[in-house]
Coordinates of C-alpha atoms and ligand atoms in Angstrom, one line a residue:
M1178 CA -158.5 59.5 9.3
E1179 CA -159.1 63.1 10.0
E1180 CA -160.6 65.4 7.5
N1181 CA -157.3 67.2 6.9
Q1182 CA -155.5 64.2 5.5
S1183 CA -157.0 64.6 2.1
K1184 CA -156.2 68.4 1.8
N1185 CA -153.4 70.2 0.0
I1186 CA -151.5 72.1 2.6
I1187 CA -148.4 74.2 2.4
L1188 CA -146.0 74.9 5.2
T1189 CA -142.8 76.7 4.9
G1190 CA -140.8 79.4 6.6
D1191 CA -137.6 81.3 7.3
R1192 CA -135.3 82.1 10.3
P1193 CA -135.6 85.7 11.2
T1194 CA -131.8 86.5 11.4
G1195 CA -131.8 89.3 8.9
R1196 CA -133.8 91.0 6.2
L1197 CA -134.6 88.9 3.2
H1198 CA -132.6 89.2 0.0
L1199 CA -132.6 88.4 -3.7
G1200 CA -131.6 84.8 -3.1
H1201 CA -134.7 84.3 -0.8
Y1202 CA -136.9 85.9 -3.4
A1203 CA -135.6 83.8 -6.3
G1204 CA -135.3 80.6 -4.3
S1205 CA -138.6 80.6 -2.5
L1206 CA -140.6 83.8 -1.9
R1207 CA -141.6 84.4 -5.5
R1208 CA -142.8 80.8 -5.8
R1209 CA -144.8 81.0 -2.6
V1210 CA -146.8 83.9 -3.9
E1211 CA -147.5 82.1 -7.0
L1212 CA -148.7 78.9 -5.1
Q1213 CA -150.7 81.0 -2.8
N1214 CA -152.5 82.6 -5.8
S1215 CA -152.9 79.4 -7.7
G1216 CA -156.0 78.3 -5.8
R1217 CA -154.6 74.7 -5.6
F1218 CA -154.1 74.8 -1.8
D1219 CA -156.6 74.5 0.9
E1220 CA -154.1 76.1 3.4
V1221 CA -150.9 78.0 3.2
Y1222 CA -148.9 78.4 6.3
I1223 CA -145.8 80.6 6.4
M1224 CA -143.8 80.6 9.6
I1225 CA -141.3 83.0 10.9
A1226 CA -139.0 80.4 12.7
D1227 CA -137.8 82.6 15.6
A1228 CA -137.4 79.5 17.9
Q1229 CA -135.2 77.9 15.3
A1230 CA -133.2 81.1 14.9
L1231 CA -132.5 81.1 18.6
T1232 CA -130.9 77.7 18.3
D1233 CA -127.7 79.3 17.1
N1234 CA -128.5 82.8 18.3
S1235 CA -129.4 82.1 21.9
D1236 CA -127.2 85.1 23.2
N1237 CA -128.7 87.5 20.7
P1238 CA -132.5 87.6 21.4
E1239 CA -132.8 91.2 20.3
K1240 CA -131.5 90.4 16.8
V1241 CA -134.1 87.7 16.5
R1242 CA -136.9 89.8 17.8
S1243 CA -136.3 92.7 15.5
N1244 CA -136.0 90.6 12.5
V1245 CA -139.3 89.0 13.0
A1246 CA -140.9 92.4 11.9
E1247 CA -138.4 92.7 9.1
V1248 CA -139.2 89.3 7.6
A1249 CA -142.9 90.0 8.0
L1250 CA -142.5 93.2 6.1
D1251 CA -140.6 91.4 3.4
Y1252 CA -143.3 88.8 3.1
L1253 CA -146.1 91.3 2.8
A1254 CA -144.0 93.4 0.4
C1255 CA -143.6 90.4 -1.9
G1256 CA -147.3 89.7 -2.1
L1257 CA -148.0 87.1 0.5
N1258 CA -151.6 87.9 1.4
P1259 CA -152.8 87.4 4.9
D1260 CA -156.4 86.7 3.7
I1261 CA -155.0 83.6 2.0
A1262 CA -151.8 82.6 3.7
T1263 CA -151.5 82.3 7.6
I1264 CA -148.4 84.2 8.6
F1265 CA -147.3 83.2 12.1
I1266 CA -144.5 83.2 14.6
Q1267 CA -143.1 79.7 15.6
S1268 CA -142.5 80.4 19.3
Q1269 CA -146.1 81.3 19.8
V1270 CA -147.3 78.0 18.9
S1271 CA -146.1 76.0 21.8
E1272 CA -147.5 72.8 20.4
L1273 CA -144.6 72.8 18.0
T1274 CA -142.1 72.2 20.9
E1275 CA -144.4 69.6 22.4
L1276 CA -144.5 67.5 19.2
A1277 CA -140.6 67.8 18.8
F1278 CA -140.2 66.4 22.2
Y1279 CA -142.2 63.3 21.4
Y1280 CA -140.4 63.0 18.0
M1281 CA -137.0 63.0 19.7
N1282 CA -137.7 59.4 20.8
L1283 CA -137.9 58.3 17.3
V1284 CA -134.4 59.7 15.9
T1285 CA -130.9 58.5 16.9
V1286 CA -128.0 60.7 17.6
A1287 CA -126.2 59.0 14.8
R1288 CA -128.9 59.8 12.3
L1289 CA -128.8 63.5 13.1
Q1290 CA -125.1 63.5 12.9
R1291 CA -125.4 62.1 9.3
N1292 CA -127.6 64.9 8.1
P1293 CA -125.6 66.7 5.5
T1294 CA -127.2 70.1 6.2
V1295 CA -126.6 69.9 9.9
K1296 CA -123.0 68.7 9.2
A1297 CA -122.4 71.6 6.9
E1298 CA -123.9 74.2 9.3
I1299 CA -122.0 72.8 12.2
Q1300 CA -118.8 73.4 10.1
A1301 CA -119.8 76.8 9.0
R1302 CA -120.5 77.9 12.6
N1303 CA -117.3 76.2 13.9
F1304 CA -119.5 74.4 16.5
E1305 CA -117.7 71.1 16.3
A1306 CA -117.5 70.0 19.9
S1307 CA -119.7 72.8 21.3
I1308 CA -122.9 72.3 19.3
P1309 CA -126.0 73.5 21.3
V1310 CA -128.4 70.5 21.8
G1311 CA -131.1 72.7 20.4
F1312 CA -129.3 73.3 17.2
F1313 CA -128.3 69.8 16.7
T1314 CA -132.0 68.6 16.9
Y1315 CA -133.5 71.3 14.8
P1316 CA -134.4 68.8 12.1
I1317 CA -136.7 67.2 14.5
S1318 CA -138.2 70.6 15.4
Q1319 CA -138.5 71.2 11.7
T1320 CA -140.5 68.0 11.4
A1321 CA -142.9 69.1 14.1
D1322 CA -143.4 72.4 12.2
I1323 CA -144.4 70.5 9.1
T1324 CA -146.5 67.7 10.5
A1325 CA -148.4 69.9 13.0
F1326 CA -150.3 71.4 10.0
D1327 CA -150.5 68.2 8.2
A1328 CA -148.6 69.9 5.4
T1329 CA -148.4 67.9 2.1
I1330 CA -146.1 70.3 0.2
V1331 CA -143.0 72.1 1.7
P1332 CA -141.5 74.6 -0.9
V1333 CA -137.8 74.9 0.0
G1334 CA -134.4 75.3 -1.5
E1335 CA -132.2 72.3 -2.3
D1336 CA -130.2 72.7 1.0
Q1337 CA -133.4 71.8 2.8
L1338 CA -133.8 68.3 1.2
P1339 CA -132.2 66.4 3.9
M1340 CA -134.7 68.0 6.3
L1341 CA -137.6 66.7 4.3
E1342 CA -136.0 63.3 4.1
Q1343 CA -135.6 63.3 7.9
A1344 CA -139.2 64.4 8.3
R1345 CA -140.5 61.5 6.2
E1346 CA -138.5 59.1 8.2
I1347 CA -140.0 60.4 11.4
V1348 CA -143.5 60.3 10.1
R1349 CA -143.1 56.7 8.9
S1350 CA -141.6 55.7 12.2
F1351 CA -144.3 57.4 14.2
N1352 CA -147.2 55.9 12.0
S1353 CA -145.6 52.4 12.2
T1354 CA -145.3 52.5 16.0
Y1355 CA -148.5 54.4 17.0
G1356 CA -150.8 53.8 13.9
E1357 CA -151.5 56.1 10.9
T1358 CA -151.5 59.6 12.4
L1359 CA -149.1 61.9 10.6
V1360 CA -149.1 63.1 6.9
E1361 CA -146.0 62.5 4.9
P1362 CA -144.7 65.8 3.2
K1363 CA -143.2 66.2 -0.1
E1364 CA -140.7 69.0 -1.0
L1365 CA -141.3 71.4 -3.8
L1366 CA -138.0 72.7 -5.4
P1367 CA -137.6 75.9 -7.5
D1368 CA -138.4 75.0 -11.2
N1369 CA -135.5 77.1 -12.6
S1370 CA -132.2 75.8 -11.4
A1371 CA -130.6 79.3 -11.5
C1372 CA -133.1 80.2 -8.8
G1373 CA -132.1 77.5 -6.4
R1374 CA -128.5 78.6 -6.4
L1375 CA -128.3 82.4 -6.6
P1376 CA -124.6 83.3 -5.7
G1377 CA -123.6 86.4 -3.9
T1378 CA -122.7 89.6 -5.7
D1379 CA -119.0 88.6 -5.0
G1380 CA -119.4 85.2 -6.8
K1381 CA -119.3 83.3 -3.5
A1382 CA -121.7 80.3 -3.5
K1383 CA -124.5 81.9 -1.4
M1384 CA -125.8 85.4 -0.5
S1385 CA -125.0 85.6 3.2
K1386 CA -125.3 88.8 5.5
S1387 CA -122.0 88.1 7.1
L1388 CA -120.1 88.1 3.8
G1389 CA -121.7 91.5 2.7
N1390 CA -122.7 90.1 -0.7
C1391 CA -126.5 90.4 -0.7
I1392 CA -128.9 92.6 -2.5
Y1393 CA -131.7 93.1 0.0
L1394 CA -135.4 93.5 -1.0
A1395 CA -135.4 96.6 1.0
D1396 CA -132.3 98.1 -0.7
S1397 CA -132.7 101.6 -2.3
A1398 CA -132.5 101.9 -6.1
D1399 CA -129.0 103.5 -5.6
E1400 CA -127.8 100.7 -3.4
I1401 CA -129.0 98.2 -5.9
K1402 CA -127.3 99.9 -8.9
S1403 CA -124.0 100.3 -7.0
K1404 CA -124.0 96.6 -5.9
I1405 CA -124.7 95.4 -9.5
M1406 CA -122.2 97.7 -11.2
N1407 CA -119.6 96.3 -8.7
M1408 CA -120.5 92.7 -9.2
Y1409 CA -117.9 89.9 -9.7
T1410 CA -118.0 88.6 -13.3
D1411 CA -115.8 86.3 -15.2
P1412 CA -112.1 87.2 -13.9
N1413 CA -110.6 86.3 -17.2
H1414 CA -112.8 88.6 -19.2
L1415 CA -110.4 91.5 -19.0
R1416 CA -110.9 93.2 -22.4
V1417 CA -114.2 93.5 -24.3
E1418 CA -112.9 91.4 -27.1
D1419 CA -112.0 88.4 -24.7
E1420 CA -114.0 85.3 -24.8
G1421 CA -116.1 85.3 -21.7
N1422 CA -117.7 82.6 -19.4
T1423 CA -121.3 82.9 -18.6
K1424 CA -121.7 79.7 -16.5
D1425 CA -120.0 80.5 -13.2
N1426 CA -120.7 84.3 -13.8
P1427 CA -123.0 85.6 -11.2
V1428 CA -124.3 88.4 -13.5
F1429 CA -125.5 85.8 -16.0
I1430 CA -126.8 83.5 -13.2
Y1431 CA -129.0 86.5 -12.0
L1432 CA -130.2 87.0 -15.6
D1433 CA -131.0 83.3 -15.9
A1434 CA -133.2 83.7 -12.6
F1435 CA -134.8 87.0 -13.5
S1436 CA -134.8 88.2 -17.1
T1437 CA -137.5 87.6 -19.6
D1438 CA -137.8 88.2 -23.4
E1439 CA -140.0 91.1 -22.5
H1440 CA -137.1 92.7 -20.6
F1441 CA -134.8 92.4 -23.8
K1442 CA -137.5 94.1 -25.9
K1443 CA -137.8 96.9 -23.4
Y1444 CA -134.1 97.5 -22.4
L1445 CA -131.8 95.7 -24.7
P1446 CA -133.5 95.2 -28.1
D1447 CA -130.3 94.4 -30.0
Y1448 CA -130.6 91.0 -28.5
Q1449 CA -133.8 88.8 -28.9
N1450 CA -133.2 86.9 -25.7
L1451 CA -130.7 85.7 -23.0
A1452 CA -129.3 82.9 -25.2
A1453 CA -128.2 85.5 -27.8
L1454 CA -126.6 87.7 -25.1
K1455 CA -124.8 84.8 -23.8
A1456 CA -123.6 83.7 -27.2
H1457 CA -122.1 87.1 -27.8
Y1458 CA -120.3 87.3 -24.5
E1459 CA -118.9 83.8 -24.9
R1460 CA -117.5 84.6 -28.4
G1461 CA -116.1 88.0 -27.2
G1462 CA -116.9 91.6 -28.0
L1463 CA -119.4 92.2 -25.3
G1464 CA -118.3 94.3 -22.3
D1465 CA -119.3 93.7 -18.7
V1466 CA -120.7 97.1 -18.2
K1467 CA -123.4 96.6 -20.9
V1468 CA -124.6 93.4 -19.4
K1469 CA -124.6 94.8 -15.8
R1470 CA -126.6 97.9 -17.0
F1471 CA -129.2 95.5 -18.4
L1472 CA -129.2 93.4 -15.2
N1473 CA -129.6 96.5 -13.3
S1474 CA -132.8 97.5 -15.3
V1475 CA -134.2 93.9 -14.8
I1476 CA -133.6 94.0 -11.0
Q1477 CA -134.9 97.5 -10.5
E1478 CA -138.1 96.6 -12.4
T1479 CA -138.5 93.5 -10.2
L1480 CA -137.8 95.2 -6.8
E1481 CA -139.3 98.6 -7.2
P1482 CA -143.0 97.5 -6.5
I1483 CA -141.7 95.3 -3.6
R1484 CA -139.8 98.2 -2.1
K1485 CA -142.8 100.6 -2.4
K1486 CA -145.2 98.1 -0.8
R1487 CA -142.7 97.5 2.0
A1488 CA -142.5 101.1 2.7
E1489 CA -146.3 101.3 2.9
W1490 CA -146.4 98.5 5.4
E1491 CA -143.6 99.9 7.5
G1492 CA -145.9 102.9 8.1
R1493 CA -148.5 100.5 9.4
L1494 CA -146.5 98.3 11.8
D1495 CA -149.5 98.0 14.2
D1496 CA -151.4 96.3 11.3
V1497 CA -148.5 94.0 10.7
Y1498 CA -148.4 92.9 14.3
E1499 CA -152.1 92.4 14.2
I1500 CA -151.8 90.1 11.2
L1501 CA -149.1 88.1 12.9
Q1502 CA -151.2 87.7 16.0
R1503 CA -154.1 86.6 14.0
G1504 CA -151.9 84.1 12.2
C1505 CA -150.6 82.7 15.5
I1506 CA -154.0 82.1 16.8
K1507 CA -155.2 80.3 13.7
A1508 CA -151.9 78.4 13.5
R1509 CA -152.1 77.4 17.2
A1510 CA -155.6 76.0 16.8
A1511 CA -154.5 73.7 13.9
A1512 CA -151.4 72.5 15.7
A1513 CA -153.4 71.9 18.8
K1514 CA -155.8 69.6 16.9
T1515 CA -152.9 67.5 15.5
T1516 CA -151.2 67.4 18.9
K1517 CA -154.3 65.9 20.4
R1518 CA -154.4 63.3 17.7
V1519 CA -150.6 62.6 18.4
K1520 CA -151.1 62.2 22.1
K1521 CA -154.1 59.9 21.6
A1522 CA -152.1 57.7 19.3
M1523 CA -149.3 57.6 21.9
K1524 CA -151.7 56.7 24.6
I1525 CA -150.9 59.8 26.6
D1526 CA -154.7 61.1 26.6
Y1527 CA -155.9 60.3 30.1
F1528 CA -159.0 62.3 30.6
G1529 CA -161.1 61.9 27.5
E1530 CA -162.1 65.1 25.6
Ligands
LIG754 N1 -134.8 75.9 8.1 C1 -135.6 76.9 7.5 C2 -134.7 78.1 7.0 O1 -133.6 78.1 7.6 C3 -136.8 77.5 8.2 C4 -137.8 76.5 8.6 C5 -138.2 76.2 9.9 C6 -138.6 75.7 7.8 N2 -139.0 75.1 10.0 C7 -139.4 74.9 8.7 C8 -138.7 75.6 6.5 C9 -140.3 74.0 8.1 C10 -139.6 74.6 5.9 C11 -140.4 73.7 6.8 O2 -135.0 78.8 6.2

């Protein structure tokens, strides 16, 4: 077996269809930076999935193109370090398309139709009978992304679990047909469940650009404050003395994801921790405005350094593109190695080295 197959390798990524928001940060970005800095990984690949973004934005190439830079800025602002992590653009690694083409032979249409994430996304986009083939097959392309780098760990949100299941099936099928060639990946989910399901500021299940319910990493301090002070809370908590619900209340879910005991000491010393704050809200006597002000302090403290760093990188866009270009070259070399191995296993290597 190849030298890579005993290494710890991370691959993950995002579609560049908009700036990244607090949901991305809680659900994956923050974790990626920790993993990057943990020293436990031999390689960390972070991919801007522009080719995948085009599977449902084929008529809007400018949107995808401009968001590649936005996502790269968000990455660098959050602390992804190009000296450790290889940040690259999917479309520039053509081996990924090549691998996907071969993997297509190992997956049935019926199996793709059963993929719950694909099902839900088809519904959300009203595709039904008019699904682009490229979109329909994106779980296969995603398997190519993962296996091209021999990734062992894929840090993702819960919605991506069916993708990982599909990837493992393809790997097993490939290895049993053509001999041990590909590495089976494992997902890594957020450890705090609130992080995996950050709702929109309007209480809807997810932050989504089209719903206008996102707090962006690039938002100004004023924008953040006004979004938080206007957040949806418990609709039955009308008067301060009313008993309140903290469970389906986005303000408390955000606090679950972001607040620490230190924050309480600093901004709300009347309460020792989040459990105490929740207890008061639940028994009545605690107003929304007070909780929102505290949440605002917590989020401002979290996002201020990110916003500053983002602004610095924005002034150095040439350097950002250079980082991406270097990343693409490195990623391509790695993917080319795997592709060679794959073609050999499939007996489509005709001319030796
Ligand atoms: N589907 C992911 C998203 O929408 C992006 C992605 C593409 C990805 N290829 C991947 C994530 C491979 C993990 C592994 O955010």
